[in-house]
């Protein structure tokens, strides 16, 4: 029985969803299930995923019945996970499928979250906006240095989670910043976090739903929250003068 679910939030990904699933099937060697979350698509994303579900018995398709957004699609997928671990994968397959095999091996060592990192040795970010690249690299590396979280790419959505780590966690994000909120809140609760290198490539088909100036404020809010939380912890550790 599979212990891992690959969640694919998908909105209007008709041009890439089938290729994404086929590449996962060809390159992921651990046992897994695929859960495609149709996020109010107006094209044939759902039909394409269902067609593959008839061909492969480890593919399931569900609908995000909440407001259309990445965070709601992801949370819908998480609610439907029935395995001990899950990993979020973008429908345009900007992340390397092979990294999932390495993540799985690492999380089985006892970690709660394994981050796919573009900003460590062996990792790369290829293509895409220079502004987005600077923002994600700065946020990831500075959080590692300033709060001590043992990963250099917290903004990256490509992470593997122990499903139980989300129990009781209050999610406040309204967009892609949920990918940073979950590991940051888990870290401050004592979760064991590790990272492995991965290569990210700009999508070749379809249109990105990530809007820098729309999503940026959410990341900034989390960044400041994490810094303040760390400062409070430091103050609690400083002995008071007599």
CSV table of C-alpha atoms in Angstrom, one decimal:
chain,number,residue,atom,x,y,z
A,1,UNK,CA,0.0,0.0,0.0
A,2,UNK,CA,1.3,3.5,-0.9
A,3,UNK,CA,2.5,5.7,1.9
A,4,UNK,CA,2.9,8.8,-0.3
A,5,UNK,CA,0.3,11.0,-2.1
A,6,UNK,CA,1.4,13.4,-4.8
A,7,UNK,CA,-1.0,16.4,-4.8
A,8,UNK,CA,-1.4,18.3,-8.0
A,9,UNK,CA,-3.4,21.5,-7.7
A,10,UNK,CA,-4.5,22.3,-11.3
A,11,UNK,CA,-6.4,25.2,-12.8
A,12,UNK,CA,-6.7,25.5,-16.5
A,13,UNK,CA,-3.7,23.2,-17.1
A,14,UNK,CA,-5.1,21.3,-20.1
A,15,UNK,CA,-1.9,21.8,-22.0
A,16,UNK,CA,0.4,20.3,-19.4
A,17,UNK,CA,-1.5,18.1,-16.9
A,18,UNK,CA,-1.2,14.9,-19.0
A,19,UNK,CA,2.5,15.3,-19.6
A,20,UNK,CA,3.1,16.1,-15.9
A,21,UNK,CA,1.4,12.9,-14.8
A,22,UNK,CA,3.2,10.8,-17.4
A,23,UNK,CA,6.6,12.2,-16.3
A,24,UNK,CA,5.8,11.5,-12.7
A,25,UNK,CA,4.8,7.9,-13.5
A,26,UNK,CA,8.0,7.4,-15.5
A,27,UNK,CA,10.4,8.9,-13.0
A,28,UNK,CA,9.1,8.5,-9.5
A,29,UNK,CA,10.2,5.0,-8.3
A,30,UNK,CA,8.6,4.9,-4.8
A,31,UNK,CA,5.1,3.7,-4.4
A,32,UNK,CA,2.6,6.6,-4.5
A,33,UNK,CA,-0.9,7.8,-5.3
A,34,UNK,CA,-1.6,10.9,-7.5
A,35,UNK,CA,-4.4,13.3,-6.4
A,36,UNK,CA,-5.3,15.9,-9.0
A,37,UNK,CA,-7.3,18.8,-7.5
A,38,UNK,CA,-9.3,20.5,-10.2
A,39,UNK,CA,-9.4,24.2,-9.2
A,40,UNK,CA,-12.5,25.4,-11.1
A,41,UNK,CA,-10.9,24.9,-14.5
A,42,UNK,CA,-12.7,26.3,-17.5
A,43,UNK,CA,-10.8,24.1,-20.0
A,44,UNK,CA,-10.4,20.3,-20.2
A,45,UNK,CA,-8.0,19.9,-17.3
A,46,UNK,CA,-10.4,17.6,-15.4
A,47,UNK,CA,-11.3,15.5,-18.4
A,48,UNK,CA,-7.6,15.0,-19.2
A,49,UNK,CA,-6.9,13.9,-15.6
A,50,UNK,CA,-9.9,11.6,-15.5
A,51,UNK,CA,-8.8,10.0,-18.8
A,52,UNK,CA,-5.4,9.1,-17.3
A,53,UNK,CA,-7.2,7.9,-14.1
A,54,UNK,CA,-8.9,5.3,-16.3
A,55,UNK,CA,-5.5,4.2,-17.6
A,56,UNK,CA,-3.7,4.1,-14.2
A,57,UNK,CA,-5.3,2.9,-11.0
A,58,UNK,CA,-3.3,5.2,-8.7
A,59,UNK,CA,-4.8,8.4,-10.0
A,60,UNK,CA,-7.8,10.2,-8.3
A,61,UNK,CA,-9.4,13.5,-9.3
A,62,UNK,CA,-11.3,15.7,-6.9
A,63,UNK,CA,-12.8,19.2,-7.2
A,64,UNK,CA,-12.0,22.2,-5.1
A,65,UNK,CA,-15.4,23.3,-3.9
A,66,UNK,CA,-14.1,26.4,-2.2
A,67,UNK,CA,-13.2,29.7,-3.8
A,68,UNK,CA,-10.7,29.1,-6.6
A,69,UNK,CA,-7.2,29.6,-5.4
A,70,UNK,CA,-3.9,27.7,-5.0
A,71,UNK,CA,-4.3,27.6,-1.2
A,72,UNK,CA,-7.8,26.2,-1.3
A,73,UNK,CA,-6.9,23.6,-3.9
A,74,UNK,CA,-3.9,22.5,-1.9
A,75,UNK,CA,-6.0,22.3,1.3
A,76,UNK,CA,-8.7,20.4,-0.5
A,77,UNK,CA,-6.0,17.9,-1.6
A,78,UNK,CA,-4.6,17.6,2.0
A,79,UNK,CA,-8.1,16.9,3.3
A,80,UNK,CA,-8.3,14.0,0.9
A,81,UNK,CA,-4.9,12.5,1.7
A,82,UNK,CA,-5.1,9.1,3.2
A,83,UNK,CA,-1.3,8.3,3.3
A,84,UNK,CA,1.3,9.2,6.0
A,85,UNK,CA,3.1,11.6,3.6
A,86,UNK,CA,2.3,13.9,0.8
A,87,UNK,CA,4.1,16.2,-1.6
A,88,UNK,CA,2.8,19.1,-3.6
A,89,UNK,CA,3.7,19.3,-7.2
A,90,UNK,CA,2.9,22.0,-9.7
A,91,UNK,CA,0.8,21.0,-12.7
A,92,UNK,CA,3.3,22.5,-15.1
A,93,UNK,CA,6.0,20.2,-13.6
A,94,UNK,CA,8.5,23.0,-13.0
A,95,UNK,CA,10.0,20.7,-10.4
A,96,UNK,CA,12.1,17.6,-11.0
A,97,UNK,CA,10.1,14.4,-10.5
A,98,UNK,CA,13.3,12.5,-9.5
A,99,UNK,CA,13.6,14.7,-6.4
A,100,UNK,CA,10.5,13.0,-5.0
A,101,UNK,CA,12.5,9.8,-4.6
A,102,UNK,CA,15.2,11.6,-2.6
A,103,UNK,CA,12.6,13.5,-0.5
A,104,UNK,CA,10.9,10.2,0.3
A,105,UNK,CA,14.1,8.6,1.5
A,106,UNK,CA,14.9,11.6,3.6
A,107,UNK,CA,11.4,11.9,5.2
A,108,UNK,CA,11.5,8.1,6.1
A,109,UNK,CA,14.6,8.9,8.2
A,110,UNK,CA,12.2,10.7,10.6
A,111,UNK,CA,11.8,14.2,9.3
A,112,UNK,CA,8.5,16.0,9.2
A,113,UNK,CA,9.1,18.2,6.3
A,114,UNK,CA,11.6,17.9,3.4
A,115,UNK,CA,12.2,21.1,1.4
A,116,UNK,CA,13.1,20.9,-2.3
A,117,UNK,CA,15.8,23.7,-2.4
A,118,UNK,CA,17.0,25.6,-5.4
A,119,UNK,CA,19.5,27.5,-3.4
A,120,UNK,CA,21.9,24.9,-2.1
A,121,UNK,CA,24.7,22.9,-3.8
A,122,UNK,CA,23.1,20.8,-6.6
A,123,UNK,CA,20.0,23.0,-6.8
A,124,UNK,CA,19.2,25.5,-9.6
A,125,UNK,CA,16.5,27.9,-10.8
A,126,UNK,CA,16.3,28.0,-14.6
A,127,UNK,CA,14.4,30.7,-16.3
A,128,UNK,CA,11.6,32.9,-14.9
A,129,UNK,CA,11.5,36.4,-13.6
A,130,UNK,CA,14.7,37.8,-12.1
A,131,UNK,CA,12.5,39.7,-9.6
A,132,UNK,CA,10.8,36.5,-8.4
A,133,UNK,CA,14.2,34.8,-8.3
A,134,UNK,CA,15.7,37.5,-6.1
A,135,UNK,CA,12.7,37.7,-3.8
A,136,UNK,CA,12.5,33.9,-3.2
A,137,UNK,CA,16.3,33.5,-2.8
A,138,UNK,CA,16.5,36.5,-0.4
A,139,UNK,CA,13.6,35.3,1.7
A,140,UNK,CA,14.8,31.7,1.8
A,141,UNK,CA,18.4,32.3,2.7
A,142,UNK,CA,17.8,35.2,5.1
A,143,UNK,CA,15.2,33.2,7.1
A,144,UNK,CA,17.6,30.3,7.4
A,145,UNK,CA,20.2,32.7,8.8
A,146,UNK,CA,18.0,34.9,11.0
A,147,UNK,CA,15.6,32.4,12.5
A,148,UNK,CA,17.7,29.2,12.2
A,149,UNK,CA,15.2,27.2,10.1
A,150,UNK,CA,17.3,24.4,8.5
A,151,UNK,CA,16.3,25.1,4.9
A,152,UNK,CA,17.3,27.7,2.4
A,153,UNK,CA,14.2,27.8,0.1
A,154,UNK,CA,11.2,28.1,2.4
A,155,UNK,CA,9.2,29.9,-0.4
A,156,UNK,CA,9.4,27.0,-2.7
A,157,UNK,CA,6.1,25.1,-2.9
A,158,UNK,CA,7.9,21.8,-3.7
A,159,UNK,CA,8.0,20.1,-0.3
A,160,UNK,CA,7.2,16.7,1.2
A,161,UNK,CA,5.2,16.6,4.5
A,162,UNK,CA,4.4,14.2,7.2
A,163,UNK,CA,0.6,14.4,7.0
A,164,UNK,CA,0.2,14.5,10.8
A,165,UNK,CA,2.2,17.7,11.1
A,166,UNK,CA,-0.8,19.7,9.9
A,167,UNK,CA,-3.1,18.5,12.6
A,168,UNK,CA,-4.5,21.5,14.5
A,169,UNK,CA,-2.6,24.0,12.4
A,170,UNK,CA,-4.6,27.1,11.6
A,171,UNK,CA,-3.9,28.2,8.0
A,172,UNK,CA,-4.3,31.9,7.3
A,173,UNK,CA,-2.8,32.3,3.9
A,174,UNK,CA,-4.9,33.4,0.9
A,175,UNK,CA,-2.4,32.5,-1.8
A,176,UNK,CA,0.8,30.8,-2.7
A,177,UNK,CA,2.4,32.0,0.5
A,178,UNK,CA,0.8,28.9,2.2
A,179,UNK,CA,3.9,27.1,1.0
A,180,UNK,CA,5.9,29.2,3.5
A,181,UNK,CA,3.3,29.4,6.2
A,182,UNK,CA,3.1,25.6,6.8
A,183,UNK,CA,6.8,25.0,7.3
A,184,UNK,CA,7.3,28.2,9.3
A,185,UNK,CA,4.5,27.3,11.8
A,186,UNK,CA,5.7,23.7,11.9
A,187,UNK,CA,9.2,24.8,12.7
A,188,UNK,CA,8.2,26.9,15.6
A,189,UNK,CA,6.2,23.9,17.0
A,190,UNK,CA,9.4,21.8,16.9
A,191,UNK,CA,9.0,20.0,13.6
A,192,UNK,CA,12.1,18.3,12.2
A,193,UNK,CA,13.0,19.9,8.8
A,194,UNK,CA,15.5,19.0,6.2
A,195,UNK,CA,16.2,19.9,2.6
A,196,UNK,CA,17.4,18.3,-0.6
A,197,UNK,CA,18.6,20.0,-3.8
A,198,UNK,CA,16.2,20.3,-6.7
A,199,UNK,CA,16.1,22.0,-10.1
A,200,UNK,CA,13.3,24.4,-11.0
A,201,UNK,CA,12.4,25.2,-14.6
A,202,UNK,CA,10.1,27.9,-16.0
A,203,UNK,CA,6.9,26.4,-17.4
A,204,UNK,CA,6.9,25.6,-21.2
A,205,UNK,CA,3.1,25.6,-21.7
A,206,UNK,CA,0.1,27.4,-20.3
A,207,UNK,CA,0.1,30.5,-18.1
A,208,UNK,CA,1.5,30.9,-14.6
A,209,UNK,CA,-1.1,31.8,-11.9
A,210,UNK,CA,1.6,33.3,-9.6
A,211,UNK,CA,1.3,37.1,-9.5
A,212,UNK,CA,4.3,38.7,-7.7
A,213,UNK,CA,2.6,41.9,-6.7
A,214,UNK,CA,-0.5,40.1,-5.5
A,215,UNK,CA,1.2,37.4,-3.6
A,216,UNK,CA,4.2,39.3,-2.3
A,217,UNK,CA,2.5,41.0,0.6
A,218,UNK,CA,1.4,37.6,2.0
A,219,UNK,CA,5.0,36.4,1.9
A,220,UNK,CA,6.2,39.7,3.5
A,221,UNK,CA,3.6,39.3,6.3
A,222,UNK,CA,4.9,35.8,7.1
A,223,UNK,CA,8.5,36.9,6.9
A,224,UNK,CA,7.9,39.6,9.5
A,225,UNK,CA,5.9,37.2,11.6
A,226,UNK,CA,8.7,34.7,11.7
A,227,UNK,CA,11.3,37.3,12.6
A,228,UNK,CA,9.1,38.7,15.5
A,229,UNK,CA,8.4,35.2,16.7
A,230,UNK,CA,12.1,34.4,16.8
A,231,UNK,CA,12.9,37.7,18.6
A,232,UNK,CA,10.3,36.8,21.3
A,233,UNK,CA,11.9,33.5,21.8
A,234,UNK,CA,15.4,35.1,22.2
A,235,UNK,CA,14.0,37.6,24.7
A,236,UNK,CA,12.5,34.8,26.8
A,237,UNK,CA,15.9,33.1,26.9
A,238,UNK,CA,17.8,36.2,28.1
A,239,UNK,CA,18.1,36.2,31.9
A,240,UNK,CA,16.7,39.3,33.6
A,241,UNK,CA,19.2,41.5,35.5
A,242,UNK,CA,18.9,41.7,39.3
